[in-house]
XYZ file of C-alpha atoms in Angstrom:
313
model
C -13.098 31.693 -27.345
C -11.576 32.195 -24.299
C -8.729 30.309 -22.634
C -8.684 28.770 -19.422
C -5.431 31.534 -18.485
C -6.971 34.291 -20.074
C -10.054 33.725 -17.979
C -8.028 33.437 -14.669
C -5.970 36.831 -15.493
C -9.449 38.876 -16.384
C -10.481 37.748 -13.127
C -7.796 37.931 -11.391
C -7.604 41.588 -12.294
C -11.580 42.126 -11.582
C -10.924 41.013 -7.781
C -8.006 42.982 -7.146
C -8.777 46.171 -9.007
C -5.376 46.575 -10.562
C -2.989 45.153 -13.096
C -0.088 45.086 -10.237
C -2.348 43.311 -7.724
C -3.649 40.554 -10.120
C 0.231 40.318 -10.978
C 0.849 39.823 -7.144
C -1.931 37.432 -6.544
C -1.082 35.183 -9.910
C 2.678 35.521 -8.954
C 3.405 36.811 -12.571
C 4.871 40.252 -13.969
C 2.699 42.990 -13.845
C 3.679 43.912 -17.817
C 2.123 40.040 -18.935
C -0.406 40.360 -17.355
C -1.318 43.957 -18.892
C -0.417 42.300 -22.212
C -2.556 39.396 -22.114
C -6.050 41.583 -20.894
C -5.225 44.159 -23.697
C -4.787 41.023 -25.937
C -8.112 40.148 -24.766
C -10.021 42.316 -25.498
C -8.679 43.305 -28.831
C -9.420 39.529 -30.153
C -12.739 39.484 -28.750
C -13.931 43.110 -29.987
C -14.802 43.579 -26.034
C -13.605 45.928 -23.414
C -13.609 44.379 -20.263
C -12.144 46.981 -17.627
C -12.552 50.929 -17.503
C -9.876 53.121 -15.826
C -10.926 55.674 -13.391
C -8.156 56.532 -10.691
C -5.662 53.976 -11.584
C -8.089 51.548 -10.661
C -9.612 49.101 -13.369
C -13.935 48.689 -12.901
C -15.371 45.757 -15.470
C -17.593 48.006 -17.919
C -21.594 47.525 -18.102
C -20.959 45.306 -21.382
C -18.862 42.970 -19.599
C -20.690 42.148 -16.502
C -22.487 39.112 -17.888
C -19.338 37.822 -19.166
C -17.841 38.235 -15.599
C -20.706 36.397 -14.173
C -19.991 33.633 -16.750
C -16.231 33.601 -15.550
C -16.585 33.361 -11.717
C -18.640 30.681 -12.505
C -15.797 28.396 -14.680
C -13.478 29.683 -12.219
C -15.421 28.220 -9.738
C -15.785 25.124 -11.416
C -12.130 24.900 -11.778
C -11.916 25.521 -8.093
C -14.099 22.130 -7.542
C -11.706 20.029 -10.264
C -8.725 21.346 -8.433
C -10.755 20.631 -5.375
C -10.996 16.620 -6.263
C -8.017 15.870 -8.000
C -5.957 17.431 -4.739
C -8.184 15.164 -2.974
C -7.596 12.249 -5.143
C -3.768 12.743 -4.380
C -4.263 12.887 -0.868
C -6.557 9.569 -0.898
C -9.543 11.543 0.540
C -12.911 10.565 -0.411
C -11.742 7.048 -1.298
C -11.192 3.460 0.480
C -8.615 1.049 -0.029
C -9.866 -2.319 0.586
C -7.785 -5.371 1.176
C -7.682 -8.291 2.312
C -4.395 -10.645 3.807
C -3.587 -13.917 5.442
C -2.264 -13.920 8.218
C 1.497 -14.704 7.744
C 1.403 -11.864 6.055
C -0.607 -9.314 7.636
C 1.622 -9.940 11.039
C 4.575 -7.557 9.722
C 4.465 -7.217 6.109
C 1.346 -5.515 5.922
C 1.251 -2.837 8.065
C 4.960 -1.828 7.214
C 3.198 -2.163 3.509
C 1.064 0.535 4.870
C 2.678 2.405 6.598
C 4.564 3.927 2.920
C 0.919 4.112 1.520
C 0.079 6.330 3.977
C 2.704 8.652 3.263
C 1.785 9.140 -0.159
C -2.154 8.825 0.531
C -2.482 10.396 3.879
C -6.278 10.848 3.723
C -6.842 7.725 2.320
C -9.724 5.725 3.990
C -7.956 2.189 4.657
C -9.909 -0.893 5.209
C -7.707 -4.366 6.081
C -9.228 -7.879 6.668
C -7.603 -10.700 7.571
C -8.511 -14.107 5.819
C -8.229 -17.498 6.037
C -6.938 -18.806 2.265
C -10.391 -20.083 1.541
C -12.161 -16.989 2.462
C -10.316 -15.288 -0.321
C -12.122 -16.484 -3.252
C -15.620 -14.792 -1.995
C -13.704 -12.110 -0.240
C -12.576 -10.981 -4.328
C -15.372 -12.194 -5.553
C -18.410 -10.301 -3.790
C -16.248 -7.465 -4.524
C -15.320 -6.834 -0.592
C -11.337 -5.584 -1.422
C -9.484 -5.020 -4.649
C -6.736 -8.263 -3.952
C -5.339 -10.317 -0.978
C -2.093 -11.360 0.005
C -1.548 -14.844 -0.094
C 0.892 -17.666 0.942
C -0.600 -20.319 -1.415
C -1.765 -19.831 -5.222
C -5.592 -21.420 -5.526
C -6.978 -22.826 -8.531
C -9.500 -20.567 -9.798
C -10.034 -19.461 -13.166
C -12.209 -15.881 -11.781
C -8.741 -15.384 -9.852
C -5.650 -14.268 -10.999
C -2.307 -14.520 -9.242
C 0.535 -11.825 -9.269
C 3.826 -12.700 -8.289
C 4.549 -11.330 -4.760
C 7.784 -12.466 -3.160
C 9.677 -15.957 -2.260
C 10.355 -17.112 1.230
C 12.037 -18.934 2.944
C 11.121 -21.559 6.254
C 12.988 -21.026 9.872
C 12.508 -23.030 13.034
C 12.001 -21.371 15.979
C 12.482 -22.347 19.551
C 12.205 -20.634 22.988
C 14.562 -19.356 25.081
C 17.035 -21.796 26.883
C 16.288 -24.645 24.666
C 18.686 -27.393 23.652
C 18.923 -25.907 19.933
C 19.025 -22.201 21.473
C 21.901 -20.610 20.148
C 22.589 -22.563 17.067
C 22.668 -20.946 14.138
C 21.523 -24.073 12.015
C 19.161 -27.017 12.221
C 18.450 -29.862 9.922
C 14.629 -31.293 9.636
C 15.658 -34.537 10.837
C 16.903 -32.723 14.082
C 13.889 -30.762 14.956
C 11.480 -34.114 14.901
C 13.766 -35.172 18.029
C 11.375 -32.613 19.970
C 7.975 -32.000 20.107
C 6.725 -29.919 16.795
C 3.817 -27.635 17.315
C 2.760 -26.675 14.196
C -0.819 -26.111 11.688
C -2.419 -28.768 10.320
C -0.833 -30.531 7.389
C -4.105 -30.390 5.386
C -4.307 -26.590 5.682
C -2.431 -25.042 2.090
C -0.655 -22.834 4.789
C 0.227 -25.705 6.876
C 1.480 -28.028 3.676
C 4.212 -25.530 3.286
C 5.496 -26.150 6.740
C 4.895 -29.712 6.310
C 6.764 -29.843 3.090
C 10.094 -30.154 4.261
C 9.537 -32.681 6.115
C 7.436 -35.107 3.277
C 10.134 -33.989 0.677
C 13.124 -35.780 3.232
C 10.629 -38.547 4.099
C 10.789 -37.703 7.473
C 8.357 -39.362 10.396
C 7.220 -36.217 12.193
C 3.834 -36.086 14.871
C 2.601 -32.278 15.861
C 2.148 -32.459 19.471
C -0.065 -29.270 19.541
C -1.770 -27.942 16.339
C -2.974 -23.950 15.526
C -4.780 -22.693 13.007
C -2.171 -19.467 12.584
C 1.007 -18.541 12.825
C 0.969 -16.218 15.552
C -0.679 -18.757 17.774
C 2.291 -21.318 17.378
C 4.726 -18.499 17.911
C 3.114 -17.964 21.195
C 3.071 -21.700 22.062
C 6.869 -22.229 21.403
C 7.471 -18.710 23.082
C 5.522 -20.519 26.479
C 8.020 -23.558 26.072
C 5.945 -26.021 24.695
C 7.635 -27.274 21.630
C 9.573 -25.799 18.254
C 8.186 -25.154 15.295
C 8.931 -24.236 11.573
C 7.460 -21.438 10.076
C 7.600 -18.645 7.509
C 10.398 -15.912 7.675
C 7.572 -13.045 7.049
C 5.378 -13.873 10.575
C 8.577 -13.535 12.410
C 10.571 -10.742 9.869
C 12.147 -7.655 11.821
C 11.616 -9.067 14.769
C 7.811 -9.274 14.732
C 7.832 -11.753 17.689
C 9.982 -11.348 20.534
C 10.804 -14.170 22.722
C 11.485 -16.657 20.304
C 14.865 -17.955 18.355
C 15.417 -18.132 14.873
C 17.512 -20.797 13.715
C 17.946 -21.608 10.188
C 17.496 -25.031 8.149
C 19.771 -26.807 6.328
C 17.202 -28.161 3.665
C 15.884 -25.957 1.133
C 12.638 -24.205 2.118
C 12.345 -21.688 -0.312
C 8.520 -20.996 -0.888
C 6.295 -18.318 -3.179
C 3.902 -15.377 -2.138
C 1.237 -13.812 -4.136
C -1.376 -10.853 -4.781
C -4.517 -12.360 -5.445
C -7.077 -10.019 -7.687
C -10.331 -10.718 -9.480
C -9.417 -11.310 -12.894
C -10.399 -8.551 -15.637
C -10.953 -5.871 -12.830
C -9.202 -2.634 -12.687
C -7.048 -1.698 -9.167
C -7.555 1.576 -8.011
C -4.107 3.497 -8.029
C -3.973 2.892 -4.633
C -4.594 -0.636 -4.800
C -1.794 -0.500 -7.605
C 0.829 1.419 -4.794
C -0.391 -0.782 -1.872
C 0.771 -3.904 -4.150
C 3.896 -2.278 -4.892
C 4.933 -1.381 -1.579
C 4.088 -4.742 -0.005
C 6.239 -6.582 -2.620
C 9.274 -4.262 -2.259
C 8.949 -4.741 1.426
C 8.704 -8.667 0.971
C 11.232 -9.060 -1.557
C 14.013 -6.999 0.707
C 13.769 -9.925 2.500
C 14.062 -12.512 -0.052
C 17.052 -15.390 0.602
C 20.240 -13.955 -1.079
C 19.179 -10.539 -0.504
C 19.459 -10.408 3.232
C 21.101 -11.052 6.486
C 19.282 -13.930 8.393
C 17.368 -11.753 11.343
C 18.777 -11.914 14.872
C 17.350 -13.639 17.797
C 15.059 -10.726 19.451
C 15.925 -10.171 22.996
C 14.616 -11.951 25.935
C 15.919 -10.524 28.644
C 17.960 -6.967 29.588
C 21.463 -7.294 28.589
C 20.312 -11.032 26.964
C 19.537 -12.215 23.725
């Protein structure tokens, strides 16, 4: 039998003609490599190479064998071929699927270190509602979403992403402008826009409000985040929402003022239970939560306002 390295120093030296070239082109001493071919062929009871003018020609007994080795080497070639691709990301598709909250920031800054690892990596990103997670995981459309609620579903299984915390935000030039604090009683002075109580994304706005007991009417509901960032940003109300739409200053034009209650709230990687992640699935998860958890209460500084105007914030 022949090994793998004694197969890629005979060749080596049939290509190049010479002991000191196949050195050269397999970056090794010219002496090991004369060692191992004489090795060779003494173990195998075949001689491979004839000298003639310094040069080394494969002998008539030995061509078949050399047609048998440019064909492993070639099928080495093809394995080294796939696995570089497979650690570039080429030839493969990471599917995945986010709500919105999340997807705003965390996501593509998520992404943005898979990439670097997997820069050939086919990347595919939907954005769900929380309901449309369940078939999104289910058909088999993505490997896991990110979620701001935990479902109860026993073909789902939860991972622990990051916790949260709730800020309110108001526009420019508005009475709480400024501040750096605000209790919930406060903000239901003005008019809330907000998402719809009966939406799991919208409870966890609402929460703080039920848990103080706390009268409270939205003026002007929206179905995401973004959307009731860009109604407080036009003036029409303050709001209270999650620190990861509005993290590293994802929405300019808007101030962040912190609340006095409590708000902490949990994140999660949803995944169809009993089904392997991809290794890219695996890194996407772990670069989202590192991301997310940077930003975790007690482990940061509470974001400034973004600027609204030259010179202004």
């Amino acid at each position: 039998m022949m090994t793998l390295r004694q197969v890629e120093v005979i060749r080596a030296v049939m290509v190049t003609g010479t002991i000191n070239g196949a050195a050269r082109l397999l970056k090794v001493s010219a002496p090991g490599v004369s060692r191992l071919v004489k090795y060779t062929e003494r173990s195998l009871g075949i001689r491979f190479f004839q000298r003639q003018n310094g040069r080394y020609f494969p002998t008539p007994e030995a061509q078949n064998i050399f047609e048998q080795i440019n064909s492993v080497y070639e099928k080495v070639d093809d394995l080294s071929y796939i696995i570089s691709n497979i650690g570039r990301g080429a030839l493969s598709e990471l599917r995945i699927g986010s709500v919105p909250s999340i997807s705003q920031v965390m996501v593509p800054r998520a992404i943005e270190r898979v990439r670097r690892r997997y820069p050939d990596l086919g990347i595919d990103i939907n954005i769900l509602k929380i309901e449309e997670a369940i078939d999104y995981l289910m058909l088999g459309k993505g490997e896991c979403v990110a979620m701001s609620y935990r479902l109860d579903h026993s073909a789902l299984e939860f991972l622990p992403l990051a916790s949260g915390e709730l800020f309110c935000i108001v526009p420019p030039g508005h009475e709480l402008a400024g501040r750096k604090q605000v209790s919930a009683a406060e903000m239901t002075r003005y008019p809330l826009i907000g998402i719809d109580p009966n939406d799991p994304y919208g409870r966890i706005m609402a929460e703080i409000f039920a848990r103080n007991k706390l009268d409270y009417n939205i003026s002007i509901k929206a179905r995401f985040g973004t959307t009731v960032c860009a109604l407080v940003k036009a003036g029409l109300g303050i709001a209270v929402i999650d620190q990861f739409t509005v993290a590293h200053g994802g929405y300019p034009g808007i101030e962040l003022l912190k609340i006095a209650e409590p708000t902490r709230f949990d994140t999660y990687i949803a995944v169809k239970r009993g089904t392997p992640l991809s290794l890219y699935a695996e890194h996407f998860i772990d670069c989202l939560r590192a991301e997310m958890r940077a930003l975790e209460p007690g482990r940061r500084q509470v974001a400034k306002p973004a600027k609204t105007a030259i010179g202004k914030k």
